[in-house]
Coordinates of C-alpha atoms in Angstrom, one line a residue:
M1 CA -5.3 18.0 6.1
L2 CA -4.9 18.1 2.3
C3 CA -7.6 18.2 0.4
L4 CA -6.1 15.8 -2.0
K5 CA -8.4 13.0 -1.6
A6 CA -5.8 10.9 0.1
R7 CA -6.1 9.6 3.5
T8 CA -4.5 9.0 6.7
L9 CA -2.8 5.7 7.6
F10 CA -1.0 3.8 10.3
S11 CA 0.1 4.3 13.9
P12 CA 3.8 4.8 15.3
S13 CA 3.6 1.9 17.7
F14 CA 3.1 -0.1 14.2
S15 CA 6.0 1.3 12.6
H16 CA 8.1 0.3 15.2
T17 CA 6.4 -3.1 14.6
F18 CA 6.9 -3.6 11.0
S19 CA 9.7 -2.3 9.2
P20 CA 9.4 -1.9 5.4
P21 CA 9.5 -5.7 3.9
K22 CA 11.7 -6.2 0.6
R23 CA 12.7 -3.5 -1.6
L24 CA 9.8 -2.4 -4.5
P25 CA 10.6 -1.1 -7.7
H26 CA 10.7 2.6 -7.6
L27 CA 7.2 4.3 -8.3
K28 CA 7.0 7.3 -10.6
P29 CA 5.1 10.2 -9.0
S30 CA 1.6 10.4 -10.7
F31 CA -0.7 12.7 -9.1
S32 CA -3.8 14.9 -10.0
F33 CA -5.1 16.7 -6.8
K34 CA -8.3 17.8 -5.7
P35 CA -8.4 20.3 -3.2
Y36 CA -8.4 19.0 0.5
T37 CA -8.2 21.4 3.8
Q38 CA -6.1 21.2 6.5
S39 CA -4.9 23.2 9.2
P40 CA -2.1 24.3 11.9
P41 CA -1.0 22.8 14.8
S42 CA -4.2 21.7 17.4
K43 CA -6.7 24.3 18.2
P44 CA -6.5 25.3 22.1
T45 CA -8.5 22.2 23.6
T46 CA -6.7 20.4 26.0
N47 CA -6.9 16.8 26.9
V48 CA -10.8 16.8 25.4
K49 CA -11.5 13.2 24.8
M50 CA -12.1 12.4 21.2
S51 CA -15.8 12.3 19.6
S52 CA -17.4 9.2 19.3
E53 CA -16.5 9.3 15.6
T54 CA -12.9 10.9 14.9
I55 CA -11.6 11.1 11.2
E56 CA -8.1 11.0 10.5
H57 CA -6.4 12.6 7.7
V58 CA -2.6 12.3 6.8
V59 CA -0.9 13.7 3.8
L60 CA 3.0 12.8 2.7
F61 CA 4.7 15.3 0.7
K62 CA 7.8 15.0 -1.3
V63 CA 9.0 18.6 -1.9
K64 CA 11.5 19.2 -5.0
D65 CA 15.0 19.0 -4.7
N66 CA 16.5 22.5 -4.7
T67 CA 13.2 24.3 -3.9
D68 CA 13.5 27.9 -2.2
P69 CA 13.7 27.4 1.6
S70 CA 11.0 30.5 1.9
K71 CA 8.3 28.4 -0.3
V72 CA 8.9 25.2 1.9
S73 CA 8.2 27.6 4.9
A74 CA 5.1 29.2 2.8
M75 CA 3.5 26.1 2.3
V76 CA 3.9 24.8 5.7
N77 CA 2.8 27.9 7.7
A78 CA -0.5 28.1 5.1
L79 CA -1.3 24.7 6.3
N80 CA -1.0 25.4 9.3
A81 CA -2.9 28.5 9.0
L82 CA -5.8 26.3 8.1
I83 CA -6.5 25.9 11.4
S84 CA -9.0 28.7 12.0
L85 CA -11.6 26.5 9.6
D86 CA -14.5 25.6 11.7
Q87 CA -14.5 21.4 10.5
V88 CA -10.6 21.2 11.5
V89 CA -10.5 19.7 15.2
H90 CA -6.5 19.7 15.0
I91 CA -3.9 20.0 12.4
T92 CA -0.5 20.5 12.4
A93 CA 2.5 20.2 9.3
G94 CA 6.0 20.6 9.2
P95 CA 9.0 18.6 8.1
V96 CA 9.4 14.7 8.7
L97 CA 12.1 13.5 11.4
R98 CA 12.9 10.5 9.3
T99 CA 11.2 8.1 6.4
R100 CA 11.7 4.3 6.9
S101 CA 10.3 3.1 3.7
Q102 CA 12.3 1.7 0.5
P103 CA 10.0 2.6 -2.3
L104 CA 8.6 6.0 -1.3
T105 CA 10.6 9.1 0.6
F106 CA 8.9 11.8 2.3
T107 CA 10.1 15.6 3.3
H108 CA 7.0 16.4 5.1
L109 CA 3.8 15.5 6.5
L110 CA 0.5 16.8 7.6
H111 CA -2.2 15.4 10.2
S112 CA -5.3 16.6 11.0
R113 CA -8.6 15.1 12.7
Y114 CA -12.3 15.8 12.0
K115 CA -15.5 15.1 14.1
S116 CA -17.1 13.3 10.8
K117 CA -16.2 12.6 7.3
D118 CA -18.6 15.4 6.3
D119 CA -16.6 17.5 8.0
L120 CA -13.3 16.1 6.4
A121 CA -15.3 16.6 3.0
A122 CA -16.3 20.1 3.7
Y123 CA -12.7 21.0 4.8
S124 CA -11.4 19.6 1.4
A125 CA -13.7 22.0 -0.6
H126 CA -13.4 24.9 1.6
P127 CA -11.9 28.0 -0.7
S128 CA -9.1 28.1 1.9
H129 CA -7.7 24.9 1.4
V130 CA -8.3 25.0 -2.3
S131 CA -6.0 28.3 -2.4
V132 CA -3.4 26.5 -0.3
V133 CA -3.2 23.2 -2.5
K134 CA -2.9 25.5 -5.4
E135 CA -1.1 28.2 -4.6
N136 CA 1.4 26.6 -2.2
V137 CA 1.6 22.7 -2.1
L138 CA 1.4 21.8 -6.0
P139 CA 3.9 24.1 -7.6
I140 CA 6.9 22.5 -5.2
I141 CA 6.1 19.0 -5.0
D142 CA 7.4 15.8 -6.6
D143 CA 5.0 13.2 -5.0
I144 CA 2.0 13.2 -2.3
M145 CA 0.3 10.8 -0.8
A146 CA -2.4 10.6 1.5
V147 CA -5.0 8.3 3.7
D148 CA -8.0 8.6 5.8
W149 CA -9.5 6.6 8.3
V150 CA -12.2 6.5 11.3
S151 CA -9.8 6.0 14.2
S152 CA -10.8 2.8 16.1
D153 CA -9.7 3.6 19.7
D154 CA -11.1 6.4 21.5
G155 CA -8.5 6.5 24.4
H156 CA -6.9 9.5 23.1
V157 CA -7.7 13.3 23.2
D158 CA -8.6 15.5 20.2
S159 CA -5.1 17.4 19.8
V160 CA -1.5 16.2 19.9
P161 CA 0.9 18.8 21.9
S162 CA 3.8 20.5 20.4
G163 CA 7.0 18.4 20.7
S164 CA 5.0 15.2 20.6
A165 CA 7.0 12.6 18.3
V166 CA 4.5 10.5 16.2
K167 CA 5.1 7.7 14.2
L168 CA 2.9 6.8 11.3
T169 CA 2.7 3.4 9.7
L170 CA 0.9 2.6 6.7
L171 CA 0.7 -1.3 5.1
K172 CA -0.1 -2.4 2.0
L173 CA -1.6 -5.7 1.9
K174 CA -1.0 -8.8 -0.2
E175 CA -4.3 -9.7 -2.2
N176 CA -7.2 -11.8 -1.8
L177 CA -6.6 -11.9 2.3
G178 CA -9.7 -12.0 4.4
E179 CA -11.3 -9.5 7.0
D180 CA -9.8 -11.9 9.6
V181 CA -6.3 -11.0 8.6
K182 CA -7.1 -7.1 9.1
S183 CA -8.5 -7.9 12.2
E184 CA -5.7 -9.6 13.5
I185 CA -3.2 -6.5 12.7
F186 CA -5.5 -4.4 14.2
R187 CA -5.2 -6.6 17.7
A188 CA -1.7 -6.5 17.0
I189 CA -1.5 -2.6 17.1
K190 CA -3.8 -2.4 19.8
G191 CA -1.4 -4.6 21.7
I192 CA 1.5 -2.3 21.3
K193 CA 0.1 0.6 23.1
D194 CA -0.9 -2.2 26.0
S195 CA 3.1 -2.9 26.4
F196 CA 4.4 0.0 26.2
P197 CA 2.9 2.9 28.9
Q198 CA 5.1 5.6 26.7
I199 CA 2.4 5.7 23.9
S200 CA 0.3 8.3 24.9
Q201 CA -2.3 8.1 22.0
I202 CA -2.8 5.2 19.5
S203 CA -5.0 5.3 16.4
Y204 CA -5.8 3.0 13.4
G205 CA -8.2 1.8 10.9
E206 CA -8.8 1.1 7.6
N207 CA -8.0 3.7 4.5
F208 CA -11.5 4.8 3.0
S209 CA -9.9 7.3 0.5
P210 CA -7.9 4.8 -1.5
A211 CA -7.4 7.7 -4.5
R212 CA -4.0 8.9 -3.3
A213 CA -2.9 6.0 -0.8
K214 CA -1.0 4.2 -3.5
G215 CA -2.7 0.9 -2.6
Y216 CA -1.7 1.0 1.2
S217 CA -5.0 0.3 2.9
L218 CA -4.4 -0.2 6.5
A219 CA -3.2 2.9 8.7
S220 CA -1.8 3.6 12.5
L221 CA -0.5 6.3 13.7
A222 CA 1.2 6.5 17.8
V223 CA 1.6 9.5 20.1
Y224 CA 4.8 9.6 22.4
P225 CA 5.6 12.7 24.8
G226 CA 8.8 13.2 22.9
V227 CA 11.3 11.7 20.7
S228 CA 13.4 10.0 23.3
E229 CA 10.2 7.9 24.3
L230 CA 9.5 7.0 20.6
E231 CA 13.4 5.9 20.2
A232 CA 13.0 3.8 23.4
V233 CA 10.2 1.9 22.0
D234 CA 12.0 1.1 18.9
S235 CA 14.9 -0.1 20.7
N236 CA 12.9 -2.9 22.0
H237 CA 14.3 -5.2 19.2
E238 CA 13.0 -8.7 20.7
F239 CA 9.2 -7.4 21.1
V240 CA 9.6 -5.5 18.0
N241 CA 10.5 -8.6 16.1
S242 CA 8.0 -10.7 17.6
Q243 CA 5.3 -8.3 16.6
K244 CA 6.6 -8.2 12.8
D245 CA 6.2 -12.2 12.9
K246 CA 2.8 -12.0 13.8
V247 CA 2.1 -10.4 10.3
R248 CA 5.0 -10.1 8.0
D249 CA 3.3 -13.1 5.9
Y250 CA 0.3 -10.6 5.2
L251 CA 2.4 -7.4 3.9
E252 CA 3.5 -6.5 0.5
S253 CA 5.0 -2.8 1.5
V254 CA 5.1 -1.0 4.4
V255 CA 5.9 2.9 4.7
V256 CA 7.1 4.2 8.3
V257 CA 7.4 8.1 9.1
D258 CA 8.5 9.5 12.3
Y259 CA 7.7 13.2 12.9
V260 CA 7.8 15.7 16.0
V261 CA 4.7 18.2 16.1
P262 CA 6.4 21.6 16.0
S263 CA 5.4 24.5 17.7
P264 CA 3.2 27.1 16.0
Q265 CA 6.4 29.2 16.0
S266 CA 8.8 26.6 14.4
A267 CA 6.8 24.9 12.1
S268 CA 8.4 26.5 9.1
L269 CA 11.1 24.5 7.2

């Protein structure tokens, strides 16, 4: 996770469910970051159930065009190395597989998990994280976005195995919608996992760190064993369209990013 005071957002399945509505005017990148800590792939814990409170932290980066590949690799490796921090339960960083959103495009993603908001804050302020942000991240990026949420689902494990395909979905709601609308959207997300056994983990919630979220307030993250399982769900157009219809009128904009968790050896470019 990057301590950029932004937080994680949406689940993979939901991204299948919602493709970006209308094209919005291009947003100029404007960011001033505060250090946020994150670490590499997950720690060696297997099939460990998530704790009663699991904090999801997701950061999206857009690397500048024509950046030296060695600097991109250095950024990714430095972020993944933050797994050594005690507060980090899981961390993975690497290039995105694809971005399905009109107004915003990103090249890299970081996903990390924590046992509490205090642990996330400690990670963000940790000197190692601050150093990575200042020396490896900020000099080579054009844009950044981050979201954080308390997971509303306790059925998944702390770590996400290498090779897993992840779908992140971020939703920006129209103004003046009530809490009942958020509940309806979350029910729709949960229903996706019930309908597709290919989804091994799903997490969703409301962003509690708006500073770097660009107005996106709901997030979900769905985990699949691999890309083929993710694409199998994507190809079910009838179901996907029926789910979109349930919430389409509530949404101003959607960001969907697909990502494959790299092995520690291949998490460079």
